[in-house]
């Protein structure tokens, strides 16, 4: 686990990398959003195989990121079964993550908190 204050946690469904969207499954993962700047650590979004995992599968540095609600232009990327659900996008300089929350409220919480940590509002 990374150091930093936990801002938000919860289950989200995440996309595979964009080049592998057609061949790989979208997976349910336990996400942890950490704000580290007060302690000198990076702000990160981590995801784990499950809630009790000790080591994250990936740590996403939020230093250069953007977050936004999903738009119609994402239709070719987002699985049909998720299109009318609560999809949002976290874009880093290395990868774009399409994430699906269980409810509109959960999605709004994630987008708001990530936006606050990144010091800017949702991207266009």
Short mmCIF file of N, CA and C in Angstrom, two decimals:
data_model
loop_
_atom_site.label_atom_id
_atom_site.label_comp_id
_atom_site.label_asym_id
_atom_site.label_seq_id
_atom_site.Cartn_x
_atom_site.Cartn_y
_atom_site.Cartn_z
N UNK A 1 0.82 -1.18 0.00
CA UNK A 1 0.00 0.00 0.00
C UNK A 1 0.86 1.24 0.00
N UNK A 2 0.41 2.24 -0.70
CA UNK A 2 1.13 3.51 -0.74
C UNK A 2 0.78 4.34 0.48
N UNK A 3 1.67 5.27 0.79
CA UNK A 3 1.39 6.19 1.89
C UNK A 3 0.43 7.26 1.38
N UNK A 4 -0.26 7.90 2.30
CA UNK A 4 -1.17 8.97 1.93
C UNK A 4 -2.51 8.77 2.59
N UNK A 5 -3.23 9.88 2.71
CA UNK A 5 -4.55 9.84 3.32
C UNK A 5 -5.56 9.25 2.35
N UNK A 6 -6.34 8.28 2.83
CA UNK A 6 -7.37 7.67 2.00
C UNK A 6 -8.54 8.65 1.87
N UNK A 7 -8.89 8.96 0.64
CA UNK A 7 -9.97 9.91 0.36
C UNK A 7 -11.25 9.17 0.01
N UNK A 8 -11.10 8.07 -0.72
CA UNK A 8 -12.28 7.36 -1.23
C UNK A 8 -11.90 5.91 -1.50
N UNK A 9 -12.81 4.97 -1.23
CA UNK A 9 -12.59 3.56 -1.54
C UNK A 9 -13.89 2.97 -2.08
N UNK A 10 -13.76 1.92 -2.86
CA UNK A 10 -14.96 1.24 -3.33
C UNK A 10 -14.70 0.37 -4.54
N UNK A 11 -15.72 -0.43 -4.87
CA UNK A 11 -15.65 -1.32 -6.02
C UNK A 11 -15.98 -0.55 -7.29
N UNK A 12 -15.16 -0.73 -8.31
CA UNK A 12 -15.42 -0.18 -9.64
C UNK A 12 -15.09 -1.28 -10.66
N UNK A 13 -15.72 -1.21 -11.80
CA UNK A 13 -15.37 -2.09 -12.90
C UNK A 13 -14.46 -1.28 -13.82
N UNK A 14 -13.30 -1.84 -14.17
CA UNK A 14 -12.35 -1.11 -15.00
C UNK A 14 -12.14 -1.79 -16.34
N UNK A 15 -11.82 -0.96 -17.31
CA UNK A 15 -11.56 -1.46 -18.65
C UNK A 15 -10.15 -2.01 -18.75
N UNK A 16 -9.94 -2.90 -19.71
CA UNK A 16 -8.56 -3.29 -20.04
C UNK A 16 -7.92 -2.13 -20.81
N UNK A 17 -6.62 -2.18 -21.09
CA UNK A 17 -6.00 -1.13 -21.91
C UNK A 17 -6.73 -0.99 -23.25
N UNK A 18 -6.74 0.22 -23.80
CA UNK A 18 -7.50 0.48 -25.02
C UNK A 18 -7.16 -0.46 -26.17
N UNK A 19 -5.91 -0.82 -26.32
CA UNK A 19 -5.51 -1.71 -27.42
C UNK A 19 -6.05 -3.12 -27.24
N UNK A 20 -6.48 -3.45 -26.02
CA UNK A 20 -6.95 -4.81 -25.72
C UNK A 20 -8.43 -4.87 -25.38
N UNK A 21 -9.16 -3.78 -25.65
CA UNK A 21 -10.56 -3.71 -25.27
C UNK A 21 -11.41 -4.82 -25.87
N UNK A 22 -11.14 -5.20 -27.07
CA UNK A 22 -11.97 -6.21 -27.74
C UNK A 22 -11.67 -7.63 -27.25
N UNK A 23 -10.45 -7.86 -26.75
CA UNK A 23 -10.05 -9.23 -26.41
C UNK A 23 -10.10 -9.54 -24.92
N UNK A 24 -10.04 -8.54 -24.07
CA UNK A 24 -9.94 -8.80 -22.63
C UNK A 24 -11.20 -8.34 -21.89
N UNK A 25 -11.43 -8.95 -20.75
CA UNK A 25 -12.63 -8.67 -19.97
C UNK A 25 -12.46 -7.42 -19.11
N UNK A 26 -13.57 -6.75 -18.88
CA UNK A 26 -13.62 -5.67 -17.90
C UNK A 26 -13.67 -6.35 -16.53
N UNK A 27 -12.94 -5.85 -15.56
CA UNK A 27 -12.83 -6.52 -14.26
C UNK A 27 -13.28 -5.63 -13.12
N UNK A 28 -13.92 -6.28 -12.15
CA UNK A 28 -14.31 -5.59 -10.92
C UNK A 28 -13.08 -5.55 -10.01
N UNK A 29 -12.72 -4.36 -9.54
CA UNK A 29 -11.55 -4.18 -8.68
C UNK A 29 -11.88 -3.25 -7.52
N UNK A 30 -11.13 -3.41 -6.44
CA UNK A 30 -11.26 -2.55 -5.26
C UNK A 30 -10.32 -1.35 -5.47
N UNK A 31 -10.88 -0.14 -5.51
CA UNK A 31 -10.10 1.07 -5.76
C UNK A 31 -9.92 1.87 -4.48
N UNK A 32 -8.73 2.48 -4.35
CA UNK A 32 -8.41 3.34 -3.22
C UNK A 32 -7.79 4.62 -3.79
N UNK A 33 -8.40 5.75 -3.44
CA UNK A 33 -7.87 7.05 -3.85
C UNK A 33 -7.14 7.64 -2.65
N UNK A 34 -5.86 7.97 -2.86
CA UNK A 34 -5.02 8.49 -1.77
C UNK A 34 -4.46 9.86 -2.13
N UNK A 35 -4.59 10.77 -1.16
CA UNK A 35 -3.99 12.10 -1.31
C UNK A 35 -2.71 12.10 -0.49
N UNK A 36 -1.58 12.25 -1.13
CA UNK A 36 -0.30 12.14 -0.44
C UNK A 36 0.45 13.43 -0.29
N UNK A 37 -0.03 14.49 -0.91
CA UNK A 37 0.78 15.72 -0.96
C UNK A 37 1.12 16.28 0.40
N UNK A 38 0.28 16.15 1.39
CA UNK A 38 0.57 16.68 2.73
C UNK A 38 1.75 15.95 3.37
N UNK A 39 1.94 14.70 2.99
CA UNK A 39 3.04 13.92 3.56
C UNK A 39 4.22 13.80 2.60
N UNK A 40 4.15 14.52 1.49
CA UNK A 40 5.24 14.48 0.52
C UNK A 40 5.18 13.30 -0.44
N UNK A 41 4.09 12.55 -0.41
CA UNK A 41 3.91 11.41 -1.32
C UNK A 41 3.04 11.82 -2.49
N UNK A 42 3.07 11.06 -3.57
CA UNK A 42 2.21 11.41 -4.72
C UNK A 42 0.74 11.11 -4.44
N UNK A 43 -0.12 11.80 -5.15
CA UNK A 43 -1.54 11.50 -5.13
C UNK A 43 -1.75 10.33 -6.09
N UNK A 44 -2.41 9.27 -5.62
CA UNK A 44 -2.54 8.08 -6.44
C UNK A 44 -3.94 7.47 -6.37
N UNK A 45 -4.25 6.74 -7.41
CA UNK A 45 -5.44 5.90 -7.46
C UNK A 45 -4.91 4.48 -7.61
N UNK A 46 -5.18 3.63 -6.62
CA UNK A 46 -4.69 2.25 -6.63
C UNK A 46 -5.86 1.32 -6.86
N UNK A 47 -5.56 0.17 -7.46
CA UNK A 47 -6.61 -0.85 -7.48
C UNK A 47 -6.02 -2.21 -7.13
N UNK A 48 -6.88 -2.99 -6.47
CA UNK A 48 -6.52 -4.29 -5.90
C UNK A 48 -7.46 -5.35 -6.45
N UNK A 49 -7.01 -6.59 -6.41
CA UNK A 49 -7.85 -7.70 -6.84
C UNK A 49 -9.11 -7.78 -5.99
N UNK A 50 -8.96 -7.59 -4.68
CA UNK A 50 -10.13 -7.56 -3.79
C UNK A 50 -9.87 -6.65 -2.61
N UNK A 51 -10.87 -6.50 -1.77
CA UNK A 51 -10.82 -5.56 -0.64
C UNK A 51 -9.74 -5.90 0.38
N UNK A 52 -9.38 -7.16 0.50
CA UNK A 52 -8.42 -7.60 1.51
C UNK A 52 -6.99 -7.77 0.98
N UNK A 53 -6.78 -7.50 -0.30
CA UNK A 53 -5.43 -7.63 -0.88
C UNK A 53 -4.48 -6.64 -0.21
N UNK A 54 -3.26 -7.08 0.01
CA UNK A 54 -2.25 -6.24 0.64
C UNK A 54 -1.48 -5.40 -0.38
N UNK A 55 -1.32 -5.94 -1.58
CA UNK A 55 -0.51 -5.28 -2.60
C UNK A 55 -1.40 -4.87 -3.78
N UNK A 56 -1.31 -3.61 -4.22
CA UNK A 56 -2.14 -3.19 -5.36
C UNK A 56 -1.68 -3.84 -6.66
N UNK A 57 -2.64 -4.07 -7.55
CA UNK A 57 -2.32 -4.56 -8.89
C UNK A 57 -1.65 -3.45 -9.69
N UNK A 58 -2.08 -2.23 -9.42
CA UNK A 58 -1.52 -1.07 -10.12
C UNK A 58 -1.70 0.19 -9.27
N UNK A 59 -0.72 1.09 -9.38
CA UNK A 59 -0.80 2.39 -8.73
C UNK A 59 -0.76 3.44 -9.83
N UNK A 60 -1.81 4.23 -9.94
CA UNK A 60 -1.92 5.25 -10.97
C UNK A 60 -1.55 6.59 -10.35
N UNK A 61 -0.46 7.17 -10.81
CA UNK A 61 -0.04 8.48 -10.31
C UNK A 61 -0.96 9.54 -10.91
N UNK A 62 -1.55 10.37 -10.05
CA UNK A 62 -2.50 11.38 -10.52
C UNK A 62 -1.84 12.74 -10.76
N UNK A 63 -0.52 12.75 -10.85
CA UNK A 63 0.21 13.99 -11.07
C UNK A 63 -0.23 14.69 -12.35
N UNK A 64 -0.34 13.95 -13.42
CA UNK A 64 -0.77 14.51 -14.70
C UNK A 64 -1.98 13.72 -15.18
N UNK A 65 -3.14 14.06 -14.64
CA UNK A 65 -4.32 13.30 -15.02
C UNK A 65 -5.50 14.23 -15.22
N UNK A 66 -6.52 13.66 -15.79
CA UNK A 66 -7.79 14.34 -15.94
C UNK A 66 -8.89 13.34 -15.68
N UNK A 67 -10.05 13.85 -15.30
CA UNK A 67 -11.19 12.97 -15.05
C UNK A 67 -12.42 13.64 -15.64
N UNK A 68 -13.30 12.82 -16.20
CA UNK A 68 -14.53 13.35 -16.77
C UNK A 68 -15.59 12.26 -16.80
N UNK A 69 -16.83 12.70 -16.95
CA UNK A 69 -17.92 11.76 -17.16
C UNK A 69 -17.77 11.22 -18.58
N UNK A 70 -18.30 10.06 -18.82
CA UNK A 70 -18.21 9.47 -20.15
C UNK A 70 -19.14 10.24 -21.09
N UNK A 71 -18.76 10.32 -22.36
CA UNK A 71 -19.54 11.04 -23.37
C UNK A 71 -19.88 10.08 -24.52
N UNK A 72 -20.69 10.55 -25.43
CA UNK A 72 -21.06 9.74 -26.59
C UNK A 72 -19.84 9.33 -27.41
N UNK A 73 -18.81 10.16 -27.40
CA UNK A 73 -17.61 9.83 -28.18
C UNK A 73 -16.90 8.58 -27.63
N UNK A 74 -17.23 8.19 -26.40
CA UNK A 74 -16.65 6.99 -25.80
C UNK A 74 -17.41 5.72 -26.22
N UNK A 75 -18.48 5.87 -26.98
CA UNK A 75 -19.36 4.74 -27.31
C UNK A 75 -18.62 3.59 -27.98
N UNK A 76 -17.64 3.89 -28.80
CA UNK A 76 -16.91 2.83 -29.49
C UNK A 76 -15.99 2.06 -28.55
N UNK A 77 -15.68 2.64 -27.42
CA UNK A 77 -14.73 2.04 -26.49
C UNK A 77 -15.42 1.29 -25.35
N UNK A 78 -16.48 1.88 -24.84
CA UNK A 78 -17.17 1.32 -23.67
C UNK A 78 -18.08 0.17 -24.09
N UNK A 79 -17.99 -0.93 -23.36
CA UNK A 79 -18.81 -2.11 -23.63
C UNK A 79 -20.29 -1.73 -23.63
N UNK A 80 -21.05 -2.32 -24.54
CA UNK A 80 -22.48 -2.00 -24.67
C UNK A 80 -23.22 -2.16 -23.35
N UNK A 81 -22.89 -3.19 -22.60
CA UNK A 81 -23.62 -3.44 -21.35
C UNK A 81 -23.40 -2.34 -20.31
N UNK A 82 -22.35 -1.52 -20.48
CA UNK A 82 -22.06 -0.44 -19.53
C UNK A 82 -22.48 0.94 -20.05
N UNK A 83 -22.88 1.03 -21.31
CA UNK A 83 -23.13 2.34 -21.94
C UNK A 83 -24.13 3.21 -21.19
N UNK A 84 -25.17 2.64 -20.67
CA UNK A 84 -26.18 3.44 -19.97
C UNK A 84 -25.97 3.44 -18.46
N UNK A 85 -24.80 2.99 -18.04
CA UNK A 85 -24.49 2.95 -16.62
C UNK A 85 -23.67 4.17 -16.21
N UNK A 86 -22.98 4.06 -15.13
CA UNK A 86 -22.30 5.19 -14.49
C UNK A 86 -20.81 5.13 -14.81
N UNK A 87 -20.50 5.47 -16.06
CA UNK A 87 -19.13 5.38 -16.57
C UNK A 87 -18.44 6.73 -16.44
N UNK A 88 -17.19 6.71 -15.98
CA UNK A 88 -16.36 7.90 -16.00
C UNK A 88 -14.97 7.52 -16.49
N UNK A 89 -14.19 8.54 -16.83
CA UNK A 89 -12.90 8.33 -17.49
C UNK A 89 -11.80 9.02 -16.69
N UNK A 90 -10.73 8.28 -16.40
CA UNK A 90 -9.52 8.85 -15.80
C UNK A 90 -8.44 8.71 -16.84
N UNK A 91 -7.93 9.86 -17.28
CA UNK A 91 -6.91 9.85 -18.34
C UNK A 91 -5.59 10.33 -17.78
N UNK A 92 -4.56 9.49 -17.94
CA UNK A 92 -3.21 9.86 -17.54
C UNK A 92 -2.38 10.02 -18.81
N UNK A 93 -1.13 10.40 -18.65
CA UNK A 93 -0.28 10.55 -19.83
C UNK A 93 0.06 9.19 -20.44
N UNK A 94 -0.15 8.11 -19.69
CA UNK A 94 0.19 6.77 -20.16
C UNK A 94 -1.00 5.94 -20.62
N UNK A 95 -2.17 6.19 -20.03
CA UNK A 95 -3.31 5.31 -20.31
C UNK A 95 -4.62 6.00 -19.97
N UNK A 96 -5.68 5.58 -20.64
CA UNK A 96 -7.03 6.03 -20.32
C UNK A 96 -7.76 4.87 -19.66
N UNK A 97 -8.31 5.13 -18.48
CA UNK A 97 -9.07 4.12 -17.73
C UNK A 97 -10.55 4.48 -17.82
N UNK A 98 -11.35 3.53 -18.28
CA UNK A 98 -12.80 3.68 -18.27
C UNK A 98 -13.29 2.90 -17.06
N UNK A 99 -14.00 3.59 -16.17
CA UNK A 99 -14.43 2.99 -14.91
C UNK A 99 -15.93 3.07 -14.77
N UNK A 100 -16.51 2.02 -14.20
CA UNK A 100 -17.97 1.94 -14.04
C UNK A 100 -18.29 1.85 -12.56
N UNK A 101 -19.07 2.80 -12.06
CA UNK A 101 -19.53 2.79 -10.67
C UNK A 101 -20.90 2.13 -10.60
N UNK A 102 -21.28 1.73 -9.40
CA UNK A 102 -22.56 1.05 -9.21
C UNK A 102 -23.75 2.02 -9.32
N UNK A 103 -23.58 3.25 -8.83
CA UNK A 103 -24.66 4.23 -8.84
C UNK A 103 -24.16 5.59 -9.35
N UNK A 104 -25.09 6.44 -9.70
CA UNK A 104 -24.77 7.80 -10.12
C UNK A 104 -24.05 8.54 -8.99
N UNK A 105 -24.54 8.36 -7.77
CA UNK A 105 -23.93 9.03 -6.61
C UNK A 105 -22.48 8.60 -6.40
N UNK A 106 -22.20 7.30 -6.52
CA UNK A 106 -20.82 6.83 -6.39
C UNK A 106 -19.94 7.42 -7.48
N UNK A 107 -20.44 7.43 -8.70
CA UNK A 107 -19.67 8.00 -9.80
C UNK A 107 -19.36 9.47 -9.54
N UNK A 108 -20.37 10.23 -9.11
CA UNK A 108 -20.16 11.65 -8.82
C UNK A 108 -19.12 11.85 -7.72
N UNK A 109 -19.14 10.98 -6.71
CA UNK A 109 -18.17 11.08 -5.62
C UNK A 109 -16.75 10.84 -6.13
N UNK A 110 -16.56 9.80 -6.92
CA UNK A 110 -15.24 9.51 -7.47
C UNK A 110 -14.74 10.66 -8.34
N UNK A 111 -15.59 11.12 -9.26
CA UNK A 111 -15.19 12.20 -10.17
C UNK A 111 -14.86 13.46 -9.38
N UNK A 112 -15.69 13.81 -8.41
CA UNK A 112 -15.44 15.00 -7.60
C UNK A 112 -14.12 14.89 -6.83
N UNK A 113 -13.91 13.76 -6.16
CA UNK A 113 -12.70 13.60 -5.35
C UNK A 113 -11.43 13.57 -6.19
N UNK A 114 -11.46 12.88 -7.32
CA UNK A 114 -10.28 12.86 -8.19
C UNK A 114 -10.02 14.26 -8.74
N UNK A 115 -11.08 14.96 -9.13
CA UNK A 115 -10.93 16.33 -9.63
C UNK A 115 -10.31 17.24 -8.58
N UNK A 116 -10.76 17.11 -7.34
CA UNK A 116 -10.22 17.94 -6.25
C UNK A 116 -8.74 17.67 -6.02
N UNK A 117 -8.36 16.41 -6.03
CA UNK A 117 -6.97 16.03 -5.81
C UNK A 117 -6.09 16.55 -6.95
N UNK A 118 -6.60 16.48 -8.15
CA UNK A 118 -5.82 16.91 -9.31
C UNK A 118 -5.82 18.44 -9.46
N UNK A 119 -6.53 19.14 -8.59
CA UNK A 119 -6.61 20.60 -8.60
C UNK A 119 -7.22 21.20 -9.86
N UNK A 120 -8.10 20.47 -10.49
CA UNK A 120 -8.85 21.05 -11.59
C UNK A 120 -10.14 20.28 -11.75
N UNK A 121 -11.05 20.90 -12.45
CA UNK A 121 -12.34 20.28 -12.67
C UNK A 121 -12.29 19.23 -13.74
N UNK A 122 -13.42 18.61 -14.03
CA UNK A 122 -13.48 17.60 -15.08
C UNK A 122 -12.98 18.15 -16.41
N UNK A 123 -12.33 17.31 -17.19
CA UNK A 123 -11.85 17.71 -18.51
C UNK A 123 -12.98 17.72 -19.50
N UNK A 124 -12.83 18.48 -20.57
CA UNK A 124 -13.83 18.50 -21.65
C UNK A 124 -13.68 17.28 -22.51
#
